[in-house]
mmCIF file of C-alpha atoms and ligand atoms in Angstrom:
data_model
loop_
_atom_site.group_PDB
_atom_site.id
_atom_site.type_symbol
_atom_site.label_atom_id
_atom_site.label_comp_id
_atom_site.label_asym_id
_atom_site.label_seq_id
_atom_site.Cartn_x
_atom_site.Cartn_y
_atom_site.Cartn_z
ATOM 1 C CA MET A 1 -54.168 -255.368 -152.472
ATOM 2 C CA ARG A 2 -52.271 -253.812 -149.593
ATOM 3 C CA VAL A 3 -48.996 -252.001 -150.160
ATOM 4 C CA VAL A 4 -46.479 -250.329 -147.879
ATOM 5 C CA ALA A 5 -44.400 -247.721 -149.715
ATOM 6 C CA LEU A 6 -41.185 -246.334 -148.236
ATOM 7 C CA SER A 7 -40.496 -242.804 -149.400
ATOM 8 C CA GLY A 8 -38.280 -239.790 -149.067
ATOM 9 C CA GLY A 9 -39.127 -236.379 -150.505
ATOM 10 C CA VAL A 10 -39.363 -235.219 -154.096
ATOM 11 C CA GLY A 11 -38.904 -238.345 -156.288
ATOM 12 C CA GLY A 12 -40.542 -240.684 -153.796
ATOM 13 C CA ALA A 13 -43.497 -238.368 -153.363
ATOM 14 C CA LYS A 14 -44.257 -238.525 -157.090
ATOM 15 C CA LEU A 15 -44.594 -242.308 -157.020
ATOM 16 C CA ALA A 16 -46.523 -242.085 -153.748
ATOM 17 C CA ARG A 17 -49.008 -239.860 -155.584
ATOM 18 C CA GLY A 18 -49.295 -242.407 -158.412
ATOM 19 C CA LEU A 19 -49.828 -245.239 -155.910
ATOM 20 C CA SER A 20 -52.471 -243.205 -154.084
ATOM 21 C CA ARG A 21 -54.347 -242.789 -157.375
ATOM 22 C CA GLU A 22 -54.178 -246.528 -158.104
ATOM 23 C CA LEU A 23 -54.967 -247.899 -154.636
ATOM 24 C CA ALA A 24 -57.907 -247.340 -152.302
ATOM 25 C CA PRO A 25 -57.299 -245.535 -148.987
ATOM 26 C CA ASP A 26 -57.241 -248.815 -147.039
ATOM 27 C CA GLU A 27 -54.783 -250.375 -149.511
ATOM 28 C CA LEU A 28 -51.793 -248.059 -149.106
ATOM 29 C CA VAL A 29 -49.578 -246.829 -146.308
ATOM 30 C CA VAL A 30 -46.773 -244.430 -147.239
ATOM 31 C CA VAL A 31 -43.972 -244.546 -144.677
ATOM 32 C CA CYS A 32 -41.845 -241.411 -144.816
ATOM 33 C CA ASN A 33 -38.284 -240.667 -143.880
ATOM 34 C CA THR A 34 -37.999 -238.303 -140.934
ATOM 35 C CA GLY A 35 -34.185 -238.158 -140.876
ATOM 36 C CA ASP A 36 -34.377 -234.772 -142.662
ATOM 37 C CA ASP A 37 -36.570 -233.275 -139.932
ATOM 38 C CA PHE A 38 -35.225 -230.406 -137.892
ATOM 39 C CA GLU A 39 -36.104 -227.594 -135.545
ATOM 40 C CA HIS A 40 -35.981 -224.206 -137.239
ATOM 41 C CA LEU A 41 -37.265 -220.826 -136.001
ATOM 42 C CA GLY A 42 -38.850 -222.718 -133.102
ATOM 43 C CA LEU A 43 -40.831 -224.957 -135.486
ATOM 44 C CA THR A 44 -40.645 -228.680 -136.188
ATOM 45 C CA ILE A 45 -40.083 -229.054 -139.942
ATOM 46 C CA CYS A 46 -40.678 -232.463 -141.581
ATOM 47 C CA PRO A 47 -39.789 -231.940 -145.265
ATOM 48 C CA ASP A 48 -40.314 -235.483 -146.562
ATOM 49 C CA LEU A 49 -43.632 -235.954 -144.784
ATOM 50 C CA ASP A 50 -44.758 -232.625 -146.181
ATOM 51 C CA SER A 51 -43.521 -233.420 -149.705
ATOM 52 C CA VAL A 52 -45.564 -236.629 -149.684
ATOM 53 C CA VAL A 53 -48.627 -234.967 -148.143
ATOM 54 C CA TYR A 54 -48.531 -232.105 -150.657
ATOM 55 C CA ALA A 55 -47.950 -234.500 -153.592
ATOM 56 C CA VAL A 56 -50.759 -236.882 -152.633
ATOM 57 C CA ALA A 57 -53.088 -233.926 -152.017
ATOM 58 C CA GLY A 58 -52.186 -232.449 -155.419
ATOM 59 C CA LEU A 59 -50.790 -229.305 -153.780
ATOM 60 C CA ALA A 60 -47.082 -229.738 -154.552
ATOM 61 C CA ASP A 61 -45.012 -227.265 -156.516
ATOM 62 C CA GLU A 62 -43.963 -229.431 -159.443
ATOM 63 C CA ALA A 63 -41.122 -227.237 -160.682
ATOM 64 C CA ARG A 64 -39.437 -226.576 -157.351
ATOM 65 C CA GLY A 65 -39.936 -230.124 -156.159
ATOM 66 C CA TRP A 66 -40.692 -229.164 -152.546
ATOM 67 C CA GLY A 67 -43.245 -226.975 -150.821
ATOM 68 C CA ARG A 68 -46.624 -225.880 -152.161
ATOM 69 C CA ALA A 69 -47.741 -224.556 -155.529
ATOM 70 C CA ASN A 70 -49.079 -220.976 -155.690
ATOM 71 C CA GLU A 71 -46.904 -220.113 -152.732
ATOM 72 C CA THR A 72 -46.242 -216.566 -151.531
ATOM 73 C CA TRP A 73 -43.177 -215.481 -149.562
ATOM 74 C CA ASN A 74 -44.242 -212.509 -147.423
ATOM 75 C CA PHE A 75 -43.084 -214.119 -144.174
ATOM 76 C CA LEU A 76 -39.635 -214.940 -145.573
ATOM 77 C CA ASP A 77 -39.196 -211.532 -147.214
ATOM 78 C CA THR A 78 -40.110 -209.798 -143.958
ATOM 79 C CA LEU A 79 -37.768 -212.063 -141.997
ATOM 80 C CA ARG A 80 -34.927 -211.054 -144.349
ATOM 81 C CA THR A 81 -35.469 -207.363 -143.554
ATOM 82 C CA MET A 82 -34.823 -208.286 -139.913
ATOM 83 C CA ASP A 83 -31.670 -210.281 -140.712
ATOM 84 C CA GLY A 84 -33.543 -213.372 -139.532
ATOM 85 C CA GLU A 85 -32.541 -216.918 -140.474
ATOM 86 C CA SER A 86 -33.805 -217.054 -144.042
ATOM 87 C CA TRP A 87 -31.522 -219.697 -145.606
ATOM 88 C CA PHE A 88 -34.317 -222.291 -145.367
ATOM 89 C CA GLN A 89 -37.217 -221.011 -147.430
ATOM 90 C CA LEU A 90 -40.581 -221.289 -145.735
ATOM 91 C CA GLY A 91 -43.488 -220.146 -147.884
ATOM 92 C CA ASP A 92 -46.545 -218.523 -146.319
ATOM 93 C CA ARG A 93 -48.897 -221.449 -146.965
ATOM 94 C CA ASP A 94 -46.277 -224.010 -145.980
ATOM 95 C CA LEU A 95 -45.619 -222.089 -142.767
ATOM 96 C CA ALA A 96 -49.116 -222.899 -141.518
ATOM 97 C CA GLN A 97 -48.248 -226.608 -141.729
ATOM 98 C CA HIS A 98 -45.174 -226.170 -139.513
ATOM 99 C CA VAL A 99 -46.933 -223.894 -137.008
ATOM 100 C CA GLN A 100 -49.859 -226.280 -136.598
ATOM 101 C CA ARG A 101 -47.662 -229.393 -136.425
ATOM 102 C CA THR A 102 -45.503 -227.763 -133.766
ATOM 103 C CA ALA A 103 -48.562 -226.728 -131.735
ATOM 104 C CA TRP A 104 -50.064 -230.241 -131.811
ATOM 105 C CA LEU A 105 -46.697 -231.834 -130.958
ATOM 106 C CA ARG A 106 -46.309 -229.441 -128.017
ATOM 107 C CA ALA A 107 -49.789 -230.388 -126.875
ATOM 108 C CA GLY A 108 -48.518 -233.979 -126.572
ATOM 109 C CA GLU A 109 -49.717 -235.622 -129.788
ATOM 110 C CA SER A 110 -47.405 -238.065 -131.569
ATOM 111 C CA LEU A 111 -45.892 -237.213 -134.955
ATOM 112 C CA GLN A 112 -48.044 -239.977 -136.469
ATOM 113 C CA GLU A 113 -51.250 -238.457 -135.057
ATOM 114 C CA VAL A 114 -50.223 -234.960 -136.094
ATOM 115 C CA THR A 115 -49.329 -236.112 -139.619
ATOM 116 C CA SER A 116 -52.655 -237.838 -140.136
ATOM 117 C CA ARG A 117 -54.514 -234.747 -138.883
ATOM 118 C CA LEU A 118 -52.576 -232.549 -141.311
ATOM 119 C CA ALA A 119 -53.137 -235.011 -144.165
ATOM 120 C CA ARG A 120 -56.873 -235.145 -143.414
ATOM 121 C CA ALA A 121 -56.983 -231.338 -143.376
ATOM 122 C CA HIS A 122 -55.692 -231.459 -146.963
ATOM 123 C CA GLY A 123 -58.389 -233.970 -147.947
ATOM 124 C CA ILE A 124 -56.138 -237.056 -147.955
ATOM 125 C CA ARG A 125 -57.733 -240.383 -147.036
ATOM 126 C CA HIS A 126 -54.688 -242.615 -147.517
ATOM 127 C CA ALA A 127 -52.334 -243.274 -144.604
ATOM 128 C CA ILE A 128 -49.125 -241.246 -144.601
ATOM 129 C CA VAL A 129 -46.996 -242.034 -141.582
ATOM 130 C CA PRO A 130 -43.596 -241.037 -140.253
ATOM 131 C CA MET A 131 -41.172 -243.963 -140.017
ATOM 132 C CA SER A 132 -41.089 -243.450 -136.247
ATOM 133 C CA ASN A 133 -42.542 -241.195 -133.610
ATOM 134 C CA GLN A 134 -39.121 -240.868 -132.014
ATOM 135 C CA PRO A 135 -36.739 -238.329 -133.577
ATOM 136 C CA VAL A 136 -34.069 -239.686 -135.936
ATOM 137 C CA ARG A 137 -31.618 -237.204 -137.432
ATOM 138 C CA THR A 138 -29.463 -237.878 -140.494
ATOM 139 C CA GLN A 139 -25.985 -236.381 -140.226
ATOM 140 C CA LEU A 140 -23.179 -236.293 -142.790
ATOM 141 C CA GLU A 141 -19.486 -236.273 -142.023
ATOM 142 C CA THR A 142 -17.523 -233.730 -144.057
ATOM 143 C CA ALA A 143 -14.106 -232.077 -143.791
ATOM 144 C CA ASN A 144 -15.862 -229.596 -141.443
ATOM 145 C CA GLY A 145 -17.084 -232.366 -139.130
ATOM 146 C CA TRP A 146 -20.621 -233.768 -138.792
ATOM 147 C CA LEU A 147 -23.379 -231.644 -140.336
ATOM 148 C CA ASP A 148 -27.132 -231.951 -139.804
ATOM 149 C CA PHE A 149 -28.921 -232.874 -143.013
ATOM 150 C CA GLN A 150 -30.537 -229.511 -143.812
ATOM 151 C CA THR A 151 -27.309 -227.651 -142.997
ATOM 152 C CA TYR A 152 -25.519 -229.847 -145.530
ATOM 153 C CA PHE A 153 -28.271 -229.952 -148.138
ATOM 154 C CA VAL A 154 -29.737 -226.448 -148.127
ATOM 155 C CA ARG A 155 -27.362 -224.158 -146.243
ATOM 156 C CA GLU A 156 -24.174 -225.656 -147.748
ATOM 157 C CA ARG A 157 -25.965 -226.489 -151.054
ATOM 158 C CA ALA A 158 -24.831 -230.134 -150.758
ATOM 159 C CA ALA A 159 -21.336 -228.991 -151.743
ATOM 160 C CA PRO A 160 -19.086 -230.540 -149.047
ATOM 161 C CA VAL A 161 -17.648 -233.965 -149.863
ATOM 162 C CA VAL A 162 -19.378 -236.599 -147.734
ATOM 163 C CA GLN A 163 -17.183 -239.121 -145.955
ATOM 164 C CA ALA A 164 -19.789 -240.960 -143.890
ATOM 165 C CA LEU A 165 -23.420 -240.887 -142.766
ATOM 166 C CA ARG A 166 -25.159 -241.610 -139.492
ATOM 167 C CA TYR A 167 -28.774 -241.718 -138.375
ATOM 168 C CA VAL A 168 -28.758 -240.418 -134.829
ATOM 169 C CA GLY A 169 -31.483 -241.956 -132.682
ATOM 170 C CA ALA A 170 -32.436 -244.674 -135.189
ATOM 171 C CA ALA A 171 -31.177 -247.609 -133.116
ATOM 172 C CA ASP A 172 -33.577 -246.716 -130.274
ATOM 173 C CA ALA A 173 -36.498 -245.605 -132.450
ATOM 174 C CA LEU A 174 -39.617 -247.756 -132.799
ATOM 175 C CA ALA A 175 -41.302 -248.320 -136.151
ATOM 176 C CA THR A 176 -44.801 -246.979 -136.652
ATOM 177 C CA LEU A 177 -47.610 -249.251 -137.921
ATOM 178 C CA SER A 178 -48.562 -252.700 -136.833
ATOM 179 C CA TRP A 179 -50.370 -254.262 -139.752
ATOM 180 C CA PRO A 180 -47.962 -254.639 -142.667
ATOM 181 C CA ASP A 181 -47.273 -258.327 -142.966
ATOM 182 C CA ALA A 182 -48.614 -261.085 -145.164
ATOM 183 C CA SER A 183 -51.262 -262.145 -142.662
ATOM 184 C CA ASP A 184 -52.927 -258.816 -143.334
ATOM 185 C CA GLY A 185 -52.866 -259.417 -147.075
ATOM 186 C CA LEU A 186 -49.820 -257.304 -147.793
ATOM 187 C CA ALA A 187 -49.021 -257.550 -151.516
ATOM 188 C CA ALA A 188 -45.746 -255.626 -151.661
ATOM 189 C CA PHE A 189 -43.299 -253.253 -150.096
ATOM 190 C CA VAL A 190 -42.424 -250.539 -152.604
ATOM 191 C CA ILE A 191 -39.193 -248.582 -152.161
ATOM 192 C CA CYS A 192 -39.876 -245.326 -153.983
ATOM 193 C CA PRO A 193 -37.228 -243.688 -156.245
ATOM 194 C CA SER A 194 -35.663 -241.816 -153.349
ATOM 195 C CA ASN A 195 -32.048 -241.349 -152.343
ATOM 196 C CA PRO A 196 -30.964 -244.685 -150.796
ATOM 197 C CA TYR A 197 -28.525 -243.091 -148.337
ATOM 198 C CA LEU A 198 -30.513 -240.020 -147.339
ATOM 199 C CA SER A 199 -34.126 -241.147 -147.620
ATOM 200 C CA ILE A 200 -34.461 -244.936 -147.399
ATOM 201 C CA ASP A 201 -31.502 -245.949 -145.209
ATOM 202 C CA PRO A 202 -32.762 -243.802 -142.294
ATOM 203 C CA ILE A 203 -35.989 -245.864 -142.404
ATOM 204 C CA LEU A 204 -34.014 -249.111 -142.606
ATOM 205 C CA ALA A 205 -31.823 -247.930 -139.709
ATOM 206 C CA VAL A 206 -34.887 -248.263 -137.470
ATOM 207 C CA PRO A 207 -34.383 -251.888 -136.377
ATOM 208 C CA GLN A 208 -38.073 -252.880 -136.585
ATOM 209 C CA TRP A 209 -38.322 -251.613 -140.158
ATOM 210 C CA ARG A 210 -35.252 -253.535 -141.287
ATOM 211 C CA HIS A 211 -36.547 -256.608 -139.471
ATOM 212 C CA ARG A 212 -39.954 -256.315 -141.163
ATOM 213 C CA LEU A 213 -38.331 -256.242 -144.574
ATOM 214 C CA GLN A 214 -35.972 -259.090 -143.695
ATOM 215 C CA GLN A 215 -38.896 -261.224 -142.463
ATOM 216 C CA ARG A 216 -41.171 -260.256 -145.364
ATOM 217 C CA GLN A 217 -43.680 -262.575 -146.926
ATOM 218 C CA ALA A 218 -44.489 -260.089 -149.685
ATOM 219 C CA PRO A 219 -41.876 -258.945 -152.228
ATOM 220 C CA VAL A 220 -39.874 -255.757 -151.885
ATOM 221 C CA VAL A 221 -39.749 -253.827 -155.153
ATOM 222 C CA ALA A 222 -37.671 -250.663 -155.572
ATOM 223 C CA VAL A 223 -37.655 -248.071 -158.328
ATOM 224 C CA SER A 224 -34.158 -246.876 -159.174
ATOM 225 C CA PRO A 225 -33.573 -243.182 -158.397
ATOM 226 C CA ILE A 226 -30.609 -243.278 -160.788
ATOM 227 C CA VAL A 227 -31.456 -242.845 -164.463
ATOM 228 C CA ALA A 228 -28.935 -242.634 -167.310
ATOM 229 C CA GLY A 229 -25.967 -242.009 -165.035
ATOM 230 C CA ASP A 230 -27.522 -239.293 -162.882
ATOM 231 C CA ALA A 231 -30.106 -238.651 -160.198
ATOM 232 C CA LEU A 232 -33.225 -236.909 -161.460
ATOM 233 C CA LYS A 233 -33.241 -234.709 -158.366
ATOM 234 C CA GLY A 234 -31.051 -234.299 -155.308
ATOM 235 C CA CYS A 235 -27.562 -235.549 -154.597
ATOM 236 C CA ALA A 236 -27.731 -239.345 -154.922
ATOM 237 C CA ALA A 237 -25.307 -239.375 -157.873
ATOM 238 C CA LYS A 238 -22.886 -237.061 -156.071
ATOM 239 C CA LEU A 239 -22.862 -239.338 -153.010
ATOM 240 C CA LEU A 240 -22.280 -242.446 -155.140
ATOM 241 C CA ARG A 241 -19.304 -240.755 -156.804
ATOM 242 C CA GLU A 242 -17.914 -239.683 -153.426
ATOM 243 C CA PHE A 243 -18.249 -243.271 -152.203
ATOM 244 C CA ASP A 244 -16.397 -244.474 -155.347
ATOM 245 C CA LEU A 245 -19.452 -246.317 -156.623
ATOM 246 C CA ALA A 246 -20.710 -246.495 -160.210
ATOM 247 C CA VAL A 247 -23.688 -244.226 -160.868
ATOM 248 C CA ASN A 248 -26.076 -246.829 -162.260
ATOM 249 C CA PRO A 249 -29.036 -248.957 -161.124
ATOM 250 C CA ALA A 250 -26.816 -251.997 -160.482
ATOM 251 C CA THR A 251 -25.263 -250.044 -157.604
ATOM 252 C CA ILE A 252 -28.763 -249.431 -156.233
ATOM 253 C CA ALA A 253 -29.501 -253.173 -156.491
ATOM 254 C CA ASN A 254 -26.270 -254.002 -154.674
ATOM 255 C CA HIS A 255 -26.980 -251.373 -152.044
ATOM 256 C CA TYR A 256 -30.322 -252.902 -151.005
ATOM 257 C CA GLY A 257 -28.939 -256.415 -151.533
ATOM 258 C CA ASP A 258 -30.906 -259.164 -149.782
ATOM 259 C CA LEU A 259 -33.726 -256.778 -148.924
ATOM 260 C CA LEU A 260 -34.675 -256.484 -152.571
ATOM 261 C CA ASP A 261 -36.727 -258.887 -154.719
ATOM 262 C CA GLY A 262 -37.276 -256.668 -157.734
ATOM 263 C CA LEU A 263 -35.891 -253.450 -159.206
ATOM 264 C CA VAL A 264 -37.587 -251.196 -161.744
ATOM 265 C CA VAL A 265 -35.002 -249.515 -163.972
ATOM 266 C CA ASP A 266 -35.545 -246.851 -166.572
ATOM 267 C CA GLN A 267 -35.675 -247.678 -170.278
ATOM 268 C CA GLN A 268 -32.407 -245.798 -170.689
ATOM 269 C CA ASP A 269 -30.776 -248.310 -168.316
ATOM 270 C CA ALA A 270 -32.086 -251.506 -169.912
ATOM 271 C CA ALA A 271 -28.480 -252.617 -170.475
ATOM 272 C CA PHE A 272 -28.049 -253.121 -166.698
ATOM 273 C CA ALA A 273 -30.888 -255.661 -166.439
ATOM 274 C CA ALA A 274 -28.723 -258.784 -166.893
ATOM 275 C CA GLN A 275 -26.160 -257.614 -164.323
ATOM 276 C CA ILE A 276 -28.921 -257.018 -161.746
ATOM 277 C CA GLU A 277 -30.689 -260.310 -162.487
ATOM 278 C CA LYS A 278 -27.396 -262.111 -161.773
ATOM 279 C CA LEU A 279 -27.781 -260.865 -158.188
ATOM 280 C CA GLY A 280 -31.057 -262.801 -157.964
ATOM 281 C CA ILE A 281 -33.144 -259.637 -158.270
ATOM 282 C CA ALA A 282 -35.938 -259.503 -160.861
ATOM 283 C CA VAL A 283 -35.891 -256.511 -163.195
ATOM 284 C CA LEU A 284 -38.631 -254.519 -164.875
ATOM 285 C CA VAL A 285 -37.620 -251.988 -167.524
ATOM 286 C CA ALA A 286 -40.098 -249.105 -167.615
ATOM 287 C CA GLN A 287 -40.356 -245.381 -168.064
ATOM 288 C CA THR A 288 -39.516 -244.154 -164.573
ATOM 289 C CA VAL A 289 -39.227 -240.424 -165.249
ATOM 290 C CA MET A 290 -42.490 -238.921 -163.940
ATOM 291 C CA ARG A 291 -43.401 -235.581 -165.475
ATOM 292 C CA SER A 292 -47.183 -235.778 -165.226
ATOM 293 C CA ASP A 293 -49.925 -237.561 -163.308
ATOM 294 C CA ALA A 294 -50.310 -239.860 -166.308
ATOM 295 C CA ASP A 295 -46.617 -240.866 -165.946
ATOM 296 C CA ARG A 296 -47.086 -241.407 -162.184
ATOM 297 C CA ASP A 297 -50.179 -243.549 -162.693
ATOM 298 C CA ILE A 298 -48.522 -245.675 -165.395
ATOM 299 C CA LEU A 299 -45.415 -246.257 -163.277
ATOM 300 C CA ALA A 300 -47.456 -247.020 -160.144
ATOM 301 C CA ARG A 301 -49.520 -249.577 -162.078
ATOM 302 C CA ALA A 302 -46.378 -251.125 -163.595
ATOM 303 C CA VAL A 303 -44.743 -251.430 -160.151
ATOM 304 C CA LEU A 304 -47.835 -253.099 -158.668
ATOM 305 C CA GLU A 305 -48.188 -255.508 -161.605
ATOM 306 C CA PHE A 306 -44.458 -256.320 -161.442
ATOM 307 C CA ALA A 307 -44.666 -257.002 -157.692
ATOM 308 C CA ALA A 308 -47.565 -259.385 -158.324
ATOM 309 C CA THR A 309 -45.380 -261.480 -160.655
ATOM 310 C CA ILE A 310 -42.402 -262.005 -158.367
ATOM 311 C CA ASP A 311 -41.741 -263.996 -155.220
ATOM 312 C CA VAL A 312 -39.771 -263.185 -152.119
ATOM 313 C CA ARG A 313 -36.302 -264.477 -152.891
ATOM 314 C CA GLN A 314 -34.858 -267.316 -150.884
ATOM 315 C CA SER A 315 -31.606 -266.299 -149.235
HETATM 316 N N1 FO1 B 1 -34.896 -227.347 -150.238
HETATM 317 C C1 FO1 B 1 -34.018 -226.437 -150.668
HETATM 318 O O1 FO1 B 1 -33.146 -226.774 -151.460
HETATM 319 N N2 FO1 B 1 -34.064 -225.124 -150.200
HETATM 320 C C2 FO1 B 1 -34.999 -224.718 -149.327
HETATM 321 O O2 FO1 B 1 -34.993 -223.543 -148.911
HETATM 322 C C3 FO1 B 1 -35.982 -225.669 -148.884
HETATM 323 C C4 FO1 B 1 -37.021 -225.316 -148.058
HETATM 324 C C5 FO1 B 1 -37.998 -226.268 -147.724
HETATM 325 C C6 FO1 B 1 -39.093 -225.912 -146.939
HETATM 326 C C7 FO1 B 1 -40.053 -226.850 -146.622
HETATM 327 C C8 FO1 B 1 -39.928 -228.167 -147.086
HETATM 328 O O3 FO1 B 1 -40.874 -229.078 -146.792
HETATM 329 C C9 FO1 B 1 -38.848 -228.539 -147.869
HETATM 330 C C10 FO1 B 1 -37.871 -227.596 -148.198
HETATM 331 N N3 FO1 B 1 -36.797 -227.946 -148.985
HETATM 332 C C11 FO1 B 1 -35.882 -226.998 -149.384
HETATM 333 C C12 FO1 B 1 -36.605 -229.310 -149.425
HETATM 334 C C13 FO1 B 1 -35.837 -230.177 -148.422
HETATM 335 O O4 FO1 B 1 -34.729 -229.564 -147.877
HETATM 336 C C14 FO1 B 1 -35.299 -231.446 -149.121
HETATM 337 O O5 FO1 B 1 -35.733 -231.573 -150.411
HETATM 338 C C15 FO1 B 1 -35.708 -232.679 -148.463
HETATM 339 O O6 FO1 B 1 -35.423 -232.688 -147.114
HETATM 340 C C16 FO1 B 1 -35.017 -233.867 -149.150
HETATM 341 O O7 FO1 B 1 -35.927 -234.843 -149.363
#
């Protein structure tokens, strides 16, 4: 069974870990959003790639949701004494990832090559790939003009009201990967429970990725990042409210529209199943809140079994 999972950071990374524990290394490719990437202190930082790598490797800090467990902060503390740019917290262990990535990129390697070298260094055998080797940068329009993603999310604590989004560079970016279609035995595309606007849409803004999903011969199944009227992590619910949309899984179903064949909603949102099915999208009600590896494994298995029962919808 071959699966391509599309993922952002925290929430997506948890399901990516579950999928990596259910599927063999040659059965899974995790495609990560790179719209959050940025240059900081002379380093190329790729937060979603790193969140997925750390989660799959079992190195993630579960409580914080990003970065590594057992982290120390000597670099950051020292930087603060120098009035350096310390608003974006880089832990000592995490720092090595950014330094080495930047060195390999400067030596001419692609982001895909660099990511697989870093993943291998952490003992990962599954494929974790950036959505593109060309830079794509998510920007948000606020009353203060267009902000880069990390400026909005970390520096401004996601407080400014968002009026619009854009994915700079996406239209000219090329998708990574060549194998994921039905002729290669692809069983499903899985859209992880990530923020649709900030994590998945940047991937879908790369024309070849959107085209691959539009031309799919295997079903696309998403897991709703909205549970019981809120986002488990991040600012998906805040964005929905600012866009005057209802904070529920039906909005997620509508958002992906024709690209979606099935949606997994949380048990707490079972009441939305009928509304989503009316859109022609199959629904699985499951426990989607992942607090442990057992939860991640159960959800990953449920998503794969669900995908095996549904067809690509006819539009
Ligand atoms: N998120 C924060 O809210 N504050 C931080 O200081 C921060 C640092 C950071 C460092 C490395 C990394 O890989 C991720 C980091 N994140 C931080 C998370 C990141 O900004 C977002 O969670 C993702 O970009 C959204 O998926």
